[in-house]
Amino acid sequence: MNRKTTVVLALFLSCLVHAQWKPQGDKIKTKWASQVDPAKTLPEYPRPIMERSQWKNLNGLWNYAIQEFGKTAPSKYDGQILVPFAAESSLSGVMKEVGAKNELWYETNFSIESNWNGKNILLHFGAVDWKTEVYINNIKIGSHTGGYTPFSFDITPFIQKGKNQKLVVKVWDPSNDGPQPRGKQVKNPEGIWYTPVTGIWQTVWIEPVNAKSISTLKTIPNLDQNTISIKADVAGATTGDLVEIAVFDEGKEIAKAKAVVGESNDIVLNNPKLWSPESPFLYQTKIRLISNNKVVDEVKSYFAMRKIASKRDENGIVRMQLNNKDYFQFGPLDQGWWPDGLYTAPTDEALKYDIIKTKELGFNMIRKHVKVEPERWYTHCDQLGILVWQDMPSGDEQPLWQNRKYFEGTELQRTAKSEEIYRKEWREIMDHLYSYPSIVVWVPFNEAWGQFKTVEITEWTKNHDPSRLTNSSSGGNHFQTGDILDLHNYPGPEMYLYDARRVTVLGEYGGIGLPLEGHLWRANDNWGYIKFKNENEVTAEYIKYAKILKNYVKTGFSAAVYTQTTDVEGEVNGFMTYDRKVDKMDFKAVNKINTEVIDALNHK
């Protein structure tokens, strides 16, 4: 077959795939929706903090069926779904509700590359919401619960030689009928509540490894000792196996160390380059697993030298510090929703876009609100230079927000099962994201939602990762625990409590609404704490609040979070419309006042 014939055939197959899929519904979409290619869906490497050269993306059109809970595998499927977009999303090509009474079934076939012979094959899922069962060639090989963390299986024993491999996935997600972490998803979305997300919503992929291979990396910088500690967990290791780490500064090797498997490599860096939002320098690394003097695995990674802490300043105020200097953190509440993909950005460019716009607004931080993003999002933050507060996605009973009784110390009595679900997923989230330097604050609870055993959970979080600050309950219920007292106040900034022993922050404020016709998820009943009619009015109100905040910075606030990055479904209080097609404020004016707010502390 000549090259011309090959190109024509490839174009024909691509058109055929496109003909079998199209976005569903008539709701607004981002500009990236038209760039989604079913034959090449989110093709980027999904785990850039631990990268291998060989892998295969399984995203694309799979068969799907929605059927009653408890039924056997479907004999006939309903049609095709574009993985990894949730069934309720437009970009899935399905856009159907699933609900707690049904299960979502997937089926696809994949082949193993011929040069992978003799290798172990790992099957990876970026995230699936919520309870997942996986079958390879009609054998159930494993299961997982949790909607926000990756999981994988060694499928080597179940691979059939010389054949396409059959992969079947079954998912059940009770949405707000269950106690599991779910963020803002509800079966009847309205106001500040959004569409459910069921099933696969991050990349599915396979990779070949040797019987001995690196499974995870844990990186801990120590600025005060100029060291970086890197520990690799290894599958299949035996006595005498070594991990070798080489560190590179812009392509030049500057350090190398070896340690036996199970020990960390503690590498001294002379005059290290520090990471900050103003200068997000990343060291590159190459990690090799050596057995019997042979390299049996190799991954690429990176790290940053940065330190997050708190310290009392000369006025007696406990301040956040970055790299041993007082540092005011200021950013938007970022919920990471998309009108076309729901939890899943249409493309990697789209995923990165919101971070770029946040920097354009002059912010140095993002509060990732009751959602966990795909790993590439955190790498974009590391590379672009933005601090991240990472929320635990809320679950179990919702508080009565209209009462806002966050100071009486009443906690939710969760069932033992609900507690177990929370602890398992929160630990998995922290372990999964541990090595991303952009993350500087963990937030276990938000506004009393599902809040239980606050002191115990906060101390457990702090002990699990003492290298970061713990914000026990953003917006309350408030207990004397953790590193931060976090106040919420809408619409304008207000410091109605102050903690002389901990950092005091304004964890949410703002919510200035501007509904723009042609860019709305729903025609009416849109939500904003206050609403205005045009860009000038909204910008003026934002600047008014920022000037108030600037005074509070001097008297006690060490960070602030404005609601929010974009409109989300019925919420119209974003800097941008939900489809990201319109900037709703004067970004240059916002950048100017944001810089003044940050400089009120950072350059005092």
Coordinates of C-alpha atoms in Angstrom, one line a residue, residues 8-544:
V8 CA -6.8 8.3 2.1
L9 CA -7.7 5.2 4.1
A10 CA -6.8 7.0 7.4
L11 CA -9.1 9.9 6.4
F12 CA -11.9 7.6 5.5
L13 CA -11.7 5.7 8.8
S14 CA -11.5 9.0 10.7
C15 CA -14.7 10.2 8.9
L16 CA -16.4 6.9 9.6
V17 CA -15.6 7.2 13.4
H18 CA -16.9 10.8 13.3
A19 CA -20.1 9.7 11.6
Q20 CA -20.8 7.3 14.5
W21 CA -20.4 10.1 17.1
K22 CA -21.6 13.6 17.7
P23 CA -22.0 15.8 20.8
Q24 CA -25.6 15.6 22.1
G25 CA -28.0 18.3 23.3
D26 CA -28.4 22.0 22.5
K27 CA -26.7 23.5 25.5
I28 CA -23.7 25.9 25.2
K29 CA -20.3 24.4 24.4
T30 CA -16.7 25.6 24.5
K31 CA -14.7 26.3 21.4
W32 CA -12.7 23.1 22.1
A33 CA -15.8 20.9 21.7
S34 CA -15.3 21.1 17.9
Q35 CA -11.7 19.9 18.3
V36 CA -12.6 16.6 20.0
D37 CA -11.6 13.8 17.7
P38 CA -13.1 10.3 18.6
A39 CA -10.1 8.7 16.9
K40 CA -7.7 10.7 19.1
T41 CA -9.4 11.7 22.3
L42 CA -7.3 13.3 25.0
P43 CA -4.1 11.7 23.5
E44 CA -1.6 13.3 25.9
Y45 CA 0.4 11.1 28.3
P46 CA -1.9 11.0 31.4
R47 CA 0.7 10.8 34.2
P48 CA 3.5 13.3 33.5
I49 CA 5.0 13.2 37.0
M50 CA 6.0 9.5 36.3
E51 CA 6.4 9.1 32.6
R52 CA 7.4 6.0 30.6
S53 CA 8.2 5.9 26.9
Q54 CA 5.8 3.1 26.0
W55 CA 2.1 3.2 26.5
K56 CA -1.2 3.0 24.6
N57 CA -4.3 5.2 25.0
L58 CA -7.6 3.3 25.1
N59 CA -9.8 6.4 24.9
G60 CA -12.3 6.5 22.1
L61 CA -15.6 5.0 21.1
W62 CA -16.7 2.1 23.3
N63 CA -20.0 0.2 23.4
Y64 CA -22.3 1.2 26.3
A65 CA -25.5 0.1 27.9
I66 CA -27.6 1.6 30.8
Q67 CA -29.6 -1.2 32.5
E68 CA -31.3 -1.9 35.7
F69 CA -29.1 -2.5 38.8
G70 CA -28.1 -6.1 39.4
K71 CA -28.6 -7.5 35.8
T72 CA -26.0 -9.7 34.0
A73 CA -23.8 -8.2 31.3
P74 CA -25.9 -6.9 28.4
S75 CA -26.3 -9.2 25.4
K76 CA -26.9 -6.1 23.2
Y77 CA -25.5 -2.6 23.8
D78 CA -27.4 0.7 23.5
G79 CA -24.9 2.3 21.2
Q80 CA -21.5 4.0 21.5
I81 CA -20.0 6.3 24.1
L82 CA -16.9 8.5 23.7
V83 CA -14.6 7.6 26.6
P84 CA -13.5 9.3 28.8
F85 CA -16.6 11.6 28.9
A86 CA -19.3 10.8 31.5
A87 CA -22.6 9.4 30.2
E88 CA -24.5 12.6 31.2
S89 CA -22.2 14.9 29.2
S90 CA -22.7 16.2 25.7
L91 CA -19.3 15.0 24.5
S92 CA -20.0 11.4 25.4
G93 CA -22.4 11.3 22.6
V94 CA -24.9 9.8 25.0
M95 CA -26.1 12.6 27.4
K96 CA -28.4 10.3 29.4
E97 CA -29.1 10.1 33.1
V98 CA -28.0 6.9 34.8
G99 CA -29.0 7.2 38.4
A100 CA -28.8 5.0 41.5
K101 CA -31.3 2.4 40.1
N102 CA -29.2 1.6 37.1
E103 CA -25.7 0.5 36.1
L104 CA -23.6 1.7 33.3
W105 CA -21.8 -1.0 31.2
Y106 CA -18.9 -0.4 28.8
E107 CA -17.3 -2.8 26.3
T108 CA -14.3 -2.4 24.1
N109 CA -11.5 -4.4 22.5
F110 CA -7.8 -3.6 22.4
S111 CA -4.7 -5.2 21.1
I112 CA -1.2 -5.6 22.7
E113 CA 1.7 -4.2 20.7
S114 CA 3.9 -6.9 19.3
N115 CA 7.1 -5.4 20.8
W116 CA 5.5 -5.8 24.3
N117 CA 6.0 -9.6 24.3
G118 CA 7.3 -10.8 27.6
K119 CA 6.2 -7.7 29.4
N120 CA 3.6 -7.3 32.2
I121 CA 0.7 -5.3 31.0
L122 CA -0.8 -2.7 33.4
L123 CA -4.4 -1.4 32.8
H124 CA -4.9 2.1 34.2
F125 CA -8.0 4.1 34.9
G126 CA -7.5 7.8 35.6
A127 CA -10.8 8.1 37.5
V128 CA -14.3 6.4 37.4
D129 CA -17.3 7.6 39.4
W130 CA -18.0 5.7 41.6
K131 CA -18.0 1.8 42.0
T132 CA -16.2 0.0 39.3
E133 CA -15.9 -3.6 38.3
V134 CA -13.4 -4.6 35.5
Y135 CA -13.5 -7.7 33.3
I136 CA -10.8 -8.9 30.9
N137 CA -11.9 -11.7 28.5
N138 CA -14.9 -12.5 30.6
I139 CA -12.9 -12.8 33.8
K140 CA -13.6 -10.3 36.6
I141 CA -10.1 -9.1 37.5
G142 CA -10.8 -6.4 40.1
S143 CA -12.9 -3.6 41.5
H144 CA -12.5 -0.1 42.9
T145 CA -14.6 2.4 44.8
G146 CA -14.0 6.2 44.7
G147 CA -14.7 8.7 42.0
Y148 CA -11.5 10.8 42.1
T149 CA -8.4 8.6 42.3
P150 CA -6.6 6.4 39.7
F151 CA -6.4 2.7 40.0
S152 CA -4.7 0.0 37.9
F153 CA -4.5 -3.8 37.5
D154 CA -1.8 -6.1 36.2
I155 CA -3.8 -7.9 33.5
T156 CA -0.9 -10.1 32.2
P157 CA -2.4 -13.5 33.4
F158 CA -5.6 -12.8 31.5
I159 CA -4.2 -11.7 28.1
Q160 CA -5.1 -14.2 25.3
K161 CA -2.3 -14.7 22.8
G162 CA -2.7 -13.3 19.3
K163 CA -6.2 -11.9 19.9
N164 CA -8.0 -8.7 20.5
Q165 CA -8.6 -8.4 24.3
K166 CA -12.1 -7.8 25.5
L167 CA -12.5 -5.2 28.2
V168 CA -15.8 -4.8 30.0
V169 CA -16.4 -2.2 32.7
K170 CA -19.5 -2.0 35.0
V171 CA -20.1 1.2 37.0
W172 CA -22.7 2.1 39.7
D173 CA -22.9 5.7 41.0
P174 CA -25.7 6.6 43.5
S175 CA -25.0 10.3 43.1
N176 CA -26.6 12.1 46.1
D177 CA -28.5 9.0 47.1
G178 CA -25.3 7.7 48.6
P179 CA -22.8 9.0 51.3
Q180 CA -19.8 8.9 49.0
P181 CA -17.7 11.9 48.1
R182 CA -19.4 13.5 45.0
G183 CA -18.8 17.3 45.2
K184 CA -21.7 19.3 43.7
Q185 CA -23.4 16.5 41.8
V186 CA -27.1 15.9 42.5
K187 CA -29.8 14.1 40.6
N188 CA -32.0 17.2 40.4
P189 CA -29.5 20.0 39.7
E190 CA -30.5 23.6 40.4
G191 CA -29.0 26.7 41.9
I192 CA -25.5 25.8 43.1
W193 CA -25.9 22.1 42.3
Y194 CA -24.8 20.5 39.1
T195 CA -25.4 17.5 36.8
P196 CA -24.4 14.0 38.0
V197 CA -21.2 12.5 36.5
T198 CA -21.4 8.7 36.1
G199 CA -18.7 6.4 34.9
I200 CA -15.3 6.8 33.3
W201 CA -14.2 10.5 33.2
Q202 CA -10.4 10.3 32.9
T203 CA -8.1 8.6 30.4
V204 CA -8.0 4.8 30.3
W205 CA -4.6 3.4 29.1
I206 CA -2.2 0.5 29.2
E207 CA 1.5 0.2 29.5
P208 CA 4.1 -2.5 29.4
V209 CA 6.5 -3.0 32.4
N210 CA 9.0 -5.7 33.5
A211 CA 8.2 -8.0 36.4
K212 CA 10.1 -5.6 38.5
S213 CA 8.9 -2.0 38.1
I214 CA 8.5 1.3 39.8
S215 CA 4.9 1.8 41.0
T216 CA 4.9 5.2 42.7
L217 CA 7.2 8.1 43.6
K218 CA 7.2 10.2 46.7
T219 CA 9.1 13.5 46.6
I220 CA 9.7 15.7 49.6
P221 CA 11.8 18.9 49.3
N222 CA 13.6 20.3 52.4
L223 CA 14.6 23.9 51.8
D224 CA 16.2 24.4 55.2
Q225 CA 18.7 21.5 54.5
N226 CA 18.9 22.0 50.7
T227 CA 17.9 18.4 50.1
I228 CA 15.3 16.6 48.0
S229 CA 14.1 13.2 49.3
I230 CA 12.8 10.8 46.6
K231 CA 11.4 7.4 47.4
A232 CA 10.3 4.9 44.8
D233 CA 7.9 2.1 45.6
V234 CA 8.8 -1.0 43.5
A235 CA 6.7 -4.0 42.5
G236 CA 8.4 -7.3 42.5
A237 CA 11.6 -6.1 44.1
T238 CA 14.1 -8.6 45.6
T239 CA 17.1 -8.1 47.9
G240 CA 19.9 -6.1 46.3
D241 CA 17.7 -4.2 43.8
L242 CA 18.7 -0.5 43.6
V243 CA 17.0 2.8 42.7
E244 CA 19.2 5.3 40.9
I245 CA 18.1 8.9 40.6
A246 CA 19.7 11.5 38.3
V247 CA 18.8 15.2 38.7
F248 CA 18.9 17.6 35.8
D249 CA 18.9 21.4 35.6
E250 CA 17.8 22.5 32.1
G251 CA 19.3 19.3 30.6
K252 CA 22.5 19.2 32.6
E253 CA 23.0 16.5 35.1
I254 CA 23.8 18.1 38.5
A255 CA 23.4 15.2 40.9
K256 CA 23.1 11.4 41.1
A257 CA 22.4 9.0 43.9
K258 CA 21.6 5.3 44.5
A259 CA 19.8 3.6 47.3
V260 CA 18.4 0.1 47.9
V261 CA 14.7 -0.4 47.2
G262 CA 12.7 0.7 50.2
E263 CA 15.1 3.6 51.2
S264 CA 14.7 7.1 50.0
N265 CA 17.4 8.9 48.0
D266 CA 18.3 12.1 49.9
I267 CA 20.1 14.4 47.5
V268 CA 21.9 17.6 48.5
L269 CA 21.5 20.5 46.0
N270 CA 24.0 23.3 46.3
N271 CA 22.3 26.7 46.0
P272 CA 19.0 25.3 44.8
K273 CA 16.7 27.2 42.5
L274 CA 13.5 27.8 44.3
W275 CA 10.0 27.4 42.9
S276 CA 7.3 30.1 43.3
P277 CA 4.4 31.4 41.2
E278 CA 6.8 34.2 40.1
S279 CA 9.5 31.8 39.1
P280 CA 8.2 28.2 38.7
F281 CA 11.5 26.4 38.3
L282 CA 11.3 22.6 38.0
Y283 CA 14.2 20.1 38.3
Q284 CA 13.9 17.1 35.9
T285 CA 14.7 13.6 37.1
K286 CA 15.4 10.2 35.6
I287 CA 14.7 7.3 38.0
R288 CA 16.1 3.9 37.2
L289 CA 15.4 0.5 38.8
I290 CA 18.6 -1.7 38.7
S291 CA 18.6 -5.4 39.3
N292 CA 21.6 -7.6 38.8
N293 CA 23.5 -4.6 37.3
K294 CA 20.8 -4.2 34.6
V295 CA 18.3 -1.4 34.2
V296 CA 14.9 -3.1 34.4
D297 CA 12.7 0.1 34.5
E298 CA 13.1 3.8 33.9
V299 CA 10.8 6.7 34.4
K300 CA 11.1 10.5 34.0
S301 CA 9.8 12.8 36.7
Y302 CA 10.4 16.3 38.1
F303 CA 10.3 18.1 41.4
A304 CA 10.4 21.6 42.8
M305 CA 12.3 23.1 45.8
R306 CA 9.6 25.0 47.7
K307 CA 8.5 25.2 51.3
I308 CA 5.0 26.1 52.6
A309 CA 4.8 27.1 56.3
S310 CA 3.3 29.6 58.7
K311 CA 5.0 32.0 61.1
R312 CA 4.1 34.9 63.4
D313 CA 5.2 38.2 61.9
E314 CA 6.5 41.3 63.6
N315 CA 3.0 42.5 64.4
G316 CA 2.0 39.2 66.0
I317 CA -0.1 38.0 63.1
V318 CA 0.4 34.4 62.0
R319 CA 1.2 34.5 58.3
M320 CA 1.5 32.0 55.5
Q321 CA 5.0 31.7 54.2
L322 CA 6.4 30.5 50.9
N323 CA 10.1 29.7 50.9
N324 CA 10.5 31.2 54.4
K325 CA 9.0 34.6 53.4
D326 CA 5.6 36.0 54.3
Y327 CA 3.4 35.4 51.2
F328 CA -0.2 36.4 50.6
Q329 CA -2.1 33.8 48.6
F330 CA -4.9 35.1 46.4
G331 CA -6.9 33.1 43.9
P332 CA -10.3 32.0 42.6
L333 CA -12.5 29.2 43.6
D334 CA -12.1 26.8 40.7
Q335 CA -14.7 24.0 40.3
G336 CA -13.4 22.5 37.1
W337 CA -16.7 22.1 35.3
W338 CA -17.3 22.2 31.5
P339 CA -20.6 22.7 29.7
D340 CA -19.7 20.0 27.1
G341 CA -17.6 17.6 29.2
L342 CA -18.9 18.2 32.7
Y343 CA -16.0 16.9 34.9
T344 CA -13.8 16.3 31.8
A345 CA -12.2 19.2 29.8
P346 CA -12.7 18.7 26.1
T347 CA -8.9 18.9 25.3
D348 CA -5.7 19.4 27.2
E349 CA -5.5 22.9 25.8
A350 CA -8.9 23.6 27.5
L351 CA -7.7 22.0 30.8
K352 CA -4.7 24.4 30.8
Y353 CA -6.7 27.5 29.7
D354 CA -8.3 28.2 33.0
I355 CA -4.9 28.2 34.7
I356 CA -3.5 30.6 32.1
K357 CA -6.5 33.0 32.6
T358 CA -6.1 32.8 36.3
K359 CA -2.5 34.0 36.0
E360 CA -3.6 36.7 33.5
L361 CA -5.9 38.0 36.3
G362 CA -2.9 38.4 38.5
F363 CA -3.7 35.6 41.0
N364 CA -1.0 33.3 42.5
M365 CA -3.3 30.6 43.8
I366 CA -6.3 28.4 42.9
R367 CA -8.6 26.7 45.4
K368 CA -9.7 23.5 43.7
H369 CA -13.2 23.2 45.0
V370 CA -14.7 19.8 46.0
K371 CA -13.2 18.1 42.9
V372 CA -9.9 16.4 42.0
E373 CA -8.5 17.1 38.5
P374 CA -6.7 14.8 36.1
E375 CA -2.9 14.6 36.8
R376 CA -2.1 16.8 33.8
W377 CA -3.9 19.7 35.5
Y378 CA -1.5 19.6 38.5
T379 CA 1.5 19.4 36.2
H380 CA 0.2 22.5 34.3
C381 CA 0.0 24.3 37.7
D382 CA 3.6 23.2 38.5
Q383 CA 4.9 24.4 35.2
L384 CA 2.9 27.7 35.0
G385 CA 3.4 28.6 38.6
I386 CA 0.2 28.6 40.7
L387 CA -0.3 27.5 44.3
V388 CA -3.2 25.0 44.8
W389 CA -5.5 24.4 47.8
Q390 CA -6.9 21.0 47.3
D391 CA -10.4 20.2 48.7
M392 CA -11.7 16.9 49.6
P393 CA -14.8 16.4 47.5
S394 CA -17.8 16.7 49.8
G395 CA -20.2 13.9 50.5
D396 CA -22.9 12.5 52.8
E397 CA -25.5 15.0 54.1
Q398 CA -25.6 18.5 52.8
P399 CA -25.8 21.3 55.4
L400 CA -28.7 23.7 55.6
W401 CA -26.8 26.6 54.0
Q402 CA -29.6 29.1 54.6
N403 CA -29.0 28.6 58.4
R404 CA -25.2 28.9 58.2
K405 CA -24.9 27.8 61.8
Y406 CA -21.2 27.0 61.5
F407 CA -20.1 27.9 65.0
E408 CA -22.1 25.7 67.3
G409 CA -19.8 22.7 67.1
T410 CA -22.5 20.3 65.9
E411 CA -20.9 17.6 63.8
L412 CA -22.5 15.0 61.5
Q413 CA -22.9 11.5 62.9
R414 CA -21.8 9.5 59.9
T415 CA -22.3 5.8 59.7
A416 CA -19.3 3.5 60.1
K417 CA -19.5 2.7 56.3
S418 CA -19.7 6.4 55.4
E419 CA -16.7 7.2 57.6
E420 CA -14.7 4.3 56.0
I421 CA -15.5 5.6 52.5
Y422 CA -14.4 9.1 53.4
R423 CA -11.1 8.0 55.0
K424 CA -10.2 5.6 52.2
E425 CA -10.7 8.2 49.5
W426 CA -9.1 11.1 51.3
R427 CA -6.0 9.0 52.0
E428 CA -5.9 7.9 48.3
I429 CA -6.2 11.5 47.1
M430 CA -3.4 12.8 49.4
D431 CA -1.1 9.8 48.4
H432 CA -1.9 10.3 44.7
L433 CA -1.2 14.0 44.7
Y434 CA 1.6 14.1 47.3
S435 CA 4.5 14.9 44.9
Y436 CA 2.9 17.8 43.0
P437 CA 4.7 20.9 44.3
S438 CA 1.9 23.3 43.4
I439 CA -0.3 21.8 46.2
V440 CA 0.3 23.7 49.4
V441 CA -3.0 23.3 51.4
W442 CA -5.2 20.3 52.1
V443 CA -8.9 21.1 52.9
P444 CA -10.8 18.1 54.4
F445 CA -14.2 19.8 54.9
N446 CA -16.2 22.6 53.3
E447 CA -18.9 24.6 55.1
A448 CA -20.0 21.8 57.5
W449 CA -20.9 19.6 54.6
G450 CA -20.4 16.0 55.8
Q451 CA -18.2 17.3 58.5
F452 CA -17.4 14.7 61.3
K453 CA -14.7 14.1 63.9
T454 CA -13.1 17.4 62.8
V455 CA -10.2 17.4 65.2
E456 CA -9.4 13.8 64.6
I457 CA -9.6 14.0 60.8
T458 CA -7.6 17.3 60.7
E459 CA -4.8 15.8 62.9
W460 CA -4.8 12.7 60.8
T461 CA -4.5 14.8 57.6
K462 CA -1.6 16.8 59.2
N463 CA 0.2 13.7 60.3
H464 CA -0.2 12.1 56.9
D465 CA 1.4 15.0 55.2
P466 CA 3.2 17.4 57.7
S467 CA 4.9 19.2 54.7
R468 CA 1.7 21.1 53.9
L469 CA -0.8 23.3 55.7
T470 CA -4.1 21.8 56.7
N471 CA -7.3 23.9 56.5
S472 CA -9.6 21.8 58.6
S473 CA -13.0 23.3 57.6
S474 CA -13.2 26.0 55.0
G475 CA -16.1 28.2 56.1
G476 CA -16.9 26.1 59.3
N477 CA -17.9 24.4 61.6
H478 CA -14.8 25.9 63.3
F479 CA -12.7 24.0 65.7
Q480 CA -9.3 24.9 67.3
T481 CA -7.4 22.5 65.0
G482 CA -5.2 22.6 62.0
D483 CA -3.2 25.5 60.7
I484 CA -5.9 27.8 59.4
L485 CA -9.1 29.6 60.4
D486 CA -11.1 29.9 57.2
L487 CA -14.0 32.4 56.9
H488 CA -16.6 32.6 54.2
N489 CA -18.5 35.8 53.6
Y490 CA -20.7 36.9 50.7
P491 CA -20.7 39.1 48.8
G492 CA -17.9 41.4 50.3
P493 CA -14.9 40.7 52.4
E494 CA -15.4 40.7 56.2
M495 CA -13.2 39.6 59.1
Y496 CA -15.8 38.6 61.7
L497 CA -13.4 36.2 63.4
Y498 CA -9.7 36.2 64.0
D499 CA -7.3 33.6 65.3
A500 CA -4.2 34.8 67.0
R501 CA -2.7 31.3 67.0
R502 CA -3.4 30.2 63.5
V503 CA -3.4 31.7 60.0
T504 CA -6.7 33.5 59.3
V505 CA -8.0 33.5 55.7
L506 CA -11.0 34.5 53.7
G507 CA -11.7 31.1 52.0
E508 CA -14.7 32.4 49.9
Y509 CA -16.2 35.8 49.1
G510 CA -17.5 37.6 46.0
G511 CA -19.9 35.7 43.8
I512 CA -20.7 38.8 41.7
G513 CA -23.2 37.7 39.0
L514 CA -23.5 38.7 35.4
P515 CA -25.8 36.6 33.2
L516 CA -24.9 37.0 29.5
E517 CA -27.5 35.9 27.0
G518 CA -26.2 33.4 24.5
H519 CA -23.7 32.0 27.1
L520 CA -26.1 30.6 29.7
W521 CA -26.6 27.0 30.7
R522 CA -30.2 27.7 31.4
A523 CA -32.4 30.5 30.2
N524 CA -33.5 31.7 33.7
D525 CA -33.3 31.0 37.4
N526 CA -29.5 31.8 37.3
W527 CA -27.7 32.2 40.6
G528 CA -25.4 35.0 41.8
Y529 CA -25.1 36.5 45.3
I530 CA -25.6 39.9 43.6
K531 CA -26.2 40.6 39.9
F532 CA -25.2 43.4 37.6
K533 CA -25.9 44.3 34.0
N534 CA -22.5 44.7 32.3
E535 CA -18.7 44.3 32.5
N536 CA -18.1 47.8 33.8
E537 CA -20.5 47.4 36.8
V538 CA -19.1 44.0 37.7
T539 CA -15.5 45.2 37.4
A540 CA -16.2 48.2 39.6
E541 CA -17.8 46.0 42.2
Y542 CA -14.9 43.6 42.1
I543 CA -12.4 46.5 42.6
K544 CA -14.5 47.9 45.5

